Every structure is written in structure tokens, then in C-alpha cells.
């Protein structure tokens, strides 16, 4: 498998970093995400941590995008609070991103090793939920 890298959207990284610096507080919100819609708009969100579980910033962002009428995301990145930098999506987020946006690109890496890859590169040989839906529904 060869991973093709794409342009790194530094404006998107800075949008997530700004939200992480200004909106993440304490243990309840520790990650921020930013995504660029196909029309160029940027959507941001933070995670909702709770001991019973809670959505990651990427999943909260999907809901925030939908409330703004954005249903086609092009690129997404997550950034940790306390200047932790870019954090790759967890396994659950990778699967949800693949199912909702099979062509989405994700910014991963750190420092001068930042790169943008397709979600399929982060979840190769994956189960695709839509492939198993009954078309008659």
C-alpha cells in the first residue's frame, strides 16, 4: 500500500489550535477539531469528555457541521489542548469519518512531519458500513 500525501492546510490546523487554546478547559474539553467543507468554510468543535464516554472532537464536529448545513467535508484535523499539537483520530473516529465522508483527508503527524492523507490510508482493508446497507430502505 502506498500512501499519497496531499497539501497540508495550515489555516485549518491554526483554526483547530485556536479553539484548543481558547475553548478547551479542564478535563471536559481537551481536544479541538477543524474541518474544511468542500465550499471552503471551516467548522470547529471540541470533544465532550465524560467518564461514561463522550464524543471526540471529530464526532462533535460532524454534528456541528450538519447544524450549519454542511454535509460534505474535505479535510479534518484534531489538535490537543496545552499545545499538544496535531493528534490523529482514534479508531472509532476513523471508522465514522470513513462511513460519512469516504473521500475525506486527515492531517496527521507532528512538526515538520505533518502530512495530509486520505482516511482510507488510516483505515486500510476496512469495513464500509454503506456497503452493507439494503438499497431498498
XYZ file of N, CA and C in Angstrom:
411
model
N 0.841 -1.187 0.000
C 0.000 0.000 0.000
C 0.877 1.238 0.000
N 0.592 2.169 -0.878
C 1.318 3.426 -0.890
C 0.379 4.526 -0.432
N 0.887 5.350 0.442
C 0.105 6.451 0.967
C 0.433 7.698 0.176
N -0.569 8.284 -0.445
C -0.376 9.519 -1.180
C -0.653 10.678 -0.238
N 0.286 11.607 -0.148
C 0.064 12.762 0.706
C -0.447 13.928 -0.132
N -1.156 14.820 0.520
C -1.779 15.961 -0.125
C -1.309 17.226 0.587
N -1.650 18.366 0.029
C -1.327 19.669 0.611
C -1.749 19.729 2.083
N -0.879 20.254 2.936
C -1.220 20.437 4.350
C -1.892 21.796 4.510
N -3.102 21.793 5.028
C -3.909 23.002 5.198
C -3.552 23.634 6.546
N -2.566 24.530 6.531
C -2.094 25.143 7.779
C -3.139 26.075 8.391
N -3.980 26.681 7.571
C -5.065 27.517 8.099
C -6.020 26.661 8.932
N -6.281 25.454 8.487
C -7.150 24.534 9.213
C -6.525 24.126 10.544
N -5.239 23.830 10.532
C -4.525 23.477 11.765
C -4.582 24.634 12.750
N -4.360 25.838 12.257
C -4.396 27.010 13.144
C -5.803 27.242 13.702
N -6.832 26.980 12.911
C -8.211 27.128 13.407
C -8.465 26.168 14.564
N -8.017 24.921 14.410
C -8.189 23.941 15.498
C -7.336 24.326 16.706
N -6.113 24.768 16.470
C -5.224 25.159 17.571
C -5.801 26.350 18.338
N -6.392 27.288 17.610
C -7.013 28.449 18.267
C -8.164 28.002 19.173
N -9.001 27.104 18.679
C -10.108 26.598 19.501
C -9.563 25.836 20.703
N -8.522 25.046 20.509
C -7.926 24.298 21.630
C -7.395 25.256 22.695
N -6.763 26.358 22.264
C -6.212 27.335 23.218
C -7.290 28.134 23.928
N -8.374 28.455 23.224
C -9.346 29.399 23.779
C -10.621 28.770 24.320
N -10.926 27.534 23.930
C -12.188 26.922 24.343
C -12.040 25.669 25.192
N -10.900 25.010 25.114
C -10.707 23.797 25.912
C -10.370 24.191 27.343
N -11.148 23.660 28.269
C -10.977 23.998 29.683
C -11.043 22.736 30.517
N -10.048 22.494 31.332
C -10.086 21.379 32.263
C -10.174 20.045 31.580
N -10.791 19.099 32.262
C -10.874 17.735 31.764
C -12.067 17.483 30.848
N -13.011 18.419 30.752
C -14.213 18.167 29.961
C -13.998 18.381 28.473
N -13.128 19.289 28.112
C -12.864 19.600 26.707
C -11.352 19.675 26.533
N -10.764 18.635 25.947
C -9.306 18.540 25.853
C -8.800 18.483 24.420
N -9.698 18.374 23.472
C -9.333 18.288 22.057
C -10.232 19.203 21.240
N -9.659 19.783 20.200
C -10.436 20.589 19.258
C -10.234 20.013 17.862
N -11.222 20.171 17.029
C -11.118 19.737 15.637
C -11.584 20.863 14.737
N -11.014 20.883 13.542
C -11.447 21.817 12.500
C -11.522 21.035 11.200
N -12.522 21.354 10.401
C -12.664 20.710 9.096
C -13.012 21.772 8.070
N -12.527 21.533 6.874
C -12.858 22.424 5.765
C -13.924 21.734 4.917
N -14.998 22.462 4.691
C -16.061 21.963 3.823
C -15.610 22.095 2.371
N -16.268 21.385 1.499
C -15.906 21.468 0.086
C -16.113 22.862 -0.483
N -16.977 23.668 0.141
C -17.173 25.045 -0.328
C -16.197 26.025 0.320
N -15.250 25.516 1.125
C -14.215 26.361 1.713
C -14.458 26.792 3.149
N -15.696 26.669 3.624
C -15.967 27.068 5.012
C -15.228 26.163 5.979
N -14.890 26.723 7.149
C -14.236 25.966 8.207
C -15.204 25.816 9.368
N -15.321 24.597 9.862
C -16.173 24.272 11.012
C -15.250 23.809 12.130
N -15.579 24.185 13.375
C -14.780 23.753 14.517
C -15.676 23.151 15.592
N -15.055 22.367 16.472
C -15.777 21.772 17.599
C -14.763 21.286 18.622
N -15.248 20.981 19.810
C -14.417 20.384 20.857
C -15.038 19.063 21.287
N -14.206 18.215 21.881
C -14.718 16.944 22.400
C -15.577 17.199 23.631
N -16.318 16.184 24.055
C -17.143 16.260 25.255
C -16.765 15.064 26.116
N -15.732 15.236 26.920
C -15.246 14.126 27.729
C -16.152 13.908 28.940
N -16.424 12.634 29.236
C -17.170 12.256 30.423
C -16.779 10.830 30.752
N -16.767 10.471 32.028
C -16.310 9.135 32.399
C -17.166 8.025 31.788
N -18.377 8.337 31.368
C -19.223 7.327 30.722
C -18.956 7.233 29.225
N -18.041 8.030 28.766
C -17.751 8.119 27.334
C -18.221 9.464 26.838
N -17.988 9.724 25.637
C -18.414 11.002 25.078
C -17.804 11.163 23.712
N -18.381 12.014 22.915
C -17.865 12.142 21.566
C -16.519 12.857 21.512
N -15.672 12.353 20.637
C -14.408 13.013 20.333
C -14.708 14.303 19.574
N -13.713 15.159 19.455
C -13.895 16.429 18.757
C -14.315 16.220 17.305
N -13.772 15.183 16.664
C -14.134 14.928 15.269
C -15.620 14.589 15.138
N -16.148 13.803 16.073
C -17.567 13.444 16.012
C -18.449 14.629 16.364
N -18.044 15.419 17.352
C -18.804 16.633 17.670
C -18.814 17.568 16.465
N -17.713 17.592 15.723
C -17.619 18.445 14.550
C -18.604 18.013 13.463
N -18.781 16.727 13.282
C -19.741 16.248 12.282
C -21.133 16.790 12.597
N -21.513 16.765 13.867
C -22.807 17.318 14.265
C -22.865 18.818 14.082
N -21.790 19.515 14.448
C -21.756 20.973 14.275
C -21.861 21.341 12.794
N -21.173 20.592 11.946
C -21.245 20.860 10.502
C -22.671 20.671 9.993
N -23.303 19.594 10.422
C -24.672 19.331 9.972
C -25.617 20.454 10.386
N -25.434 20.994 11.590
C -26.323 22.079 12.038
C -26.118 23.343 11.215
N -24.962 23.450 10.567
C -24.692 24.607 9.705
C -25.000 24.305 8.237
N -25.601 23.151 7.990
C -25.958 22.795 6.626
C -24.787 22.294 5.799
N -23.709 21.909 6.463
C -22.524 21.410 5.763
C -22.536 19.889 5.835
N -22.573 19.260 4.675
C -22.659 17.807 4.636
C -21.529 17.172 3.829
N -20.642 17.995 3.278
C -19.506 17.493 2.508
C -18.227 18.090 3.068
N -17.487 17.293 3.831
C -16.223 17.749 4.396
C -15.072 17.242 3.544
N -14.085 18.104 3.356
C -12.934 17.781 2.517
C -11.736 17.320 3.347
N -11.412 18.058 4.408
C -10.222 17.789 5.223
C -10.548 18.058 6.682
N -9.963 17.268 7.583
C -10.187 17.428 9.020
C -8.864 17.290 9.763
N -8.773 17.967 10.898
C -7.605 17.856 11.771
C -8.070 18.004 13.214
N -7.400 17.303 14.118
C -7.657 17.458 15.556
C -6.374 17.933 16.215
N -6.536 18.807 17.209
C -5.401 19.385 17.929
C -5.695 19.280 19.420
N -4.696 18.876 20.186
C -4.856 18.741 21.622
C -4.666 20.048 22.365
N -5.296 20.151 23.522
C -5.100 21.325 24.375
C -3.665 21.319 24.920
N -3.316 22.353 25.648
C -1.992 22.502 26.258
C -0.870 22.363 25.220
N -1.139 22.894 24.016
C -0.148 22.911 22.929
C 0.388 21.538 22.575
N -0.475 20.511 22.614
C -0.051 19.150 22.261
C 0.065 18.934 20.765
N -0.437 19.858 19.965
C -0.305 19.747 18.523
C -1.325 18.814 17.899
N -1.061 18.437 16.662
C -1.961 17.586 15.887
C -1.997 16.191 16.506
N -3.206 15.662 16.649
C -3.419 14.325 17.211
C -4.230 13.523 16.192
N -3.770 12.332 15.820
C -4.525 11.547 14.832
C -5.842 11.048 15.414
N -6.826 10.787 14.562
C -8.121 10.312 15.057
C -8.015 8.908 15.647
N -8.829 8.652 16.652
C -8.890 7.313 17.254
C -9.563 6.364 16.268
N -9.589 5.101 16.591
C -10.177 4.096 15.708
C -11.644 4.335 15.426
N -12.413 4.683 16.454
C -13.843 4.942 16.248
C -14.049 6.115 15.300
N -13.290 7.177 15.494
C -13.429 8.347 14.619
C -13.018 8.019 13.194
N -11.984 7.211 13.040
C -11.566 6.812 11.692
C -12.705 6.095 10.971
N -13.371 5.186 11.681
C -14.465 4.438 11.061
C -15.635 5.358 10.725
N -16.005 6.245 11.643
C -17.126 7.159 11.388
C -16.790 8.099 10.233
N -15.576 8.640 10.225
C -15.185 9.530 9.130
C -15.239 8.794 7.790
N -14.771 7.563 7.767
C -14.823 6.767 6.539
C -16.262 6.561 6.089
N -17.142 6.232 7.019
C -18.538 5.964 6.668
C -19.288 7.219 6.222
N -19.024 8.352 6.854
C -19.722 9.583 6.496
C -19.091 10.285 5.294
N -17.772 10.262 5.221
C -17.040 11.022 4.197
C -15.915 10.152 3.628
N -16.232 9.194 2.767
C -15.231 8.231 2.311
C -14.044 8.834 1.564
N -14.136 10.072 1.126
C -13.021 10.717 0.424
C -12.321 11.769 1.284
N -12.687 11.892 2.563
C -12.104 12.934 3.411
C -10.610 12.705 3.601
N -9.897 13.798 3.728
C -8.466 13.745 4.024
C -8.262 14.182 5.470
N -7.213 13.644 6.091
C -6.946 13.876 7.503
C -5.503 14.350 7.661
N -5.324 15.415 8.438
C -3.969 15.894 8.732
C -3.447 15.100 9.916
N -2.264 14.519 9.766
C -1.617 13.734 10.813
C -0.138 14.122 10.878
N 0.549 13.600 11.880
C 1.974 13.867 12.034
C 2.223 15.007 12.987
N 3.482 15.356 13.107
C 3.834 16.452 14.012
C 5.014 17.223 13.464
N 5.108 18.480 13.900
C 6.229 19.327 13.497
C 6.402 19.400 11.999
N 7.625 19.158 11.536
C 7.886 19.226 10.101
C 7.496 17.937 9.382
N 6.882 16.997 10.101
C 6.407 15.740 9.504
C 4.887 15.738 9.320
N 4.259 16.901 9.388
C 2.816 16.971 9.127
C 2.547 16.549 7.696
N 1.470 15.818 7.512
C 1.070 15.406 6.177
C -0.447 15.225 6.159
N -0.996 15.234 4.976
C -2.431 15.035 4.797
C -2.623 13.763 3.981
N -3.415 12.849 4.529
C -3.651 11.558 3.873
C -5.151 11.297 3.786
N -5.529 10.413 2.898
C -6.931 10.008 2.805
C -7.290 9.132 4.005
N -8.539 9.200 4.418
C -8.999 8.390 5.544
C -8.769 6.907 5.266
N -8.860 6.491 4.022
C -8.646 5.086 3.686
C -7.210 4.644 3.954
N -6.262 5.591 3.952
C -4.874 5.254 4.292
C -4.725 5.005 5.790
N -5.614 5.613 6.592
C -5.568 5.414 8.042
C -6.378 4.195 8.472
N -7.193 3.688 7.571
C -8.056 2.549 7.882
C -8.116 1.607 6.677
N -6.958 1.017 6.319
C -6.937 0.155 5.137
C -7.713 -1.144 5.376
N -8.141 -1.765 4.287
C -8.856 -3.040 4.379
C -10.046 -2.939 5.328
N -10.735 -1.821 5.271
C -11.747 -1.526 6.276
C -13.138 -1.994 5.888
N -13.932 -2.158 6.911
C -15.365 -2.408 6.783
C -16.010 -1.079 6.430
N -16.810 -1.054 5.387
C -17.522 0.165 4.997
C -19.008 -0.075 5.223
N -19.550 0.624 6.195
C -20.936 0.450 6.623
C -21.910 0.532 5.451
N -21.751 1.527 4.593
C -22.684 1.736 3.482
C -22.701 0.564 2.507
N -21.600 -0.170 2.416
C -21.550 -1.319 1.519
C -22.490 -2.438 1.949
N -22.962 -2.407 3.182
C -23.764 -3.485 3.719
C -25.216 -3.087 3.996
N -25.589 -1.893 3.559
C -26.964 -1.427 3.730
C -27.844 -1.981 2.625
N -29.061 -2.236 2.956
C -30.040 -2.702 1.974
C -30.478 -1.486 1.151
N -30.289 -1.538 -0.144
C -30.631 -0.416 -1.018
C -32.121 -0.133 -1.069
N -32.946 -1.041 -0.587
C -34.395 -0.840 -0.658
C -34.912 -0.010 0.503
N -34.056 0.286 1.477
C -34.534 1.044 2.649
C -34.694 2.491 2.316
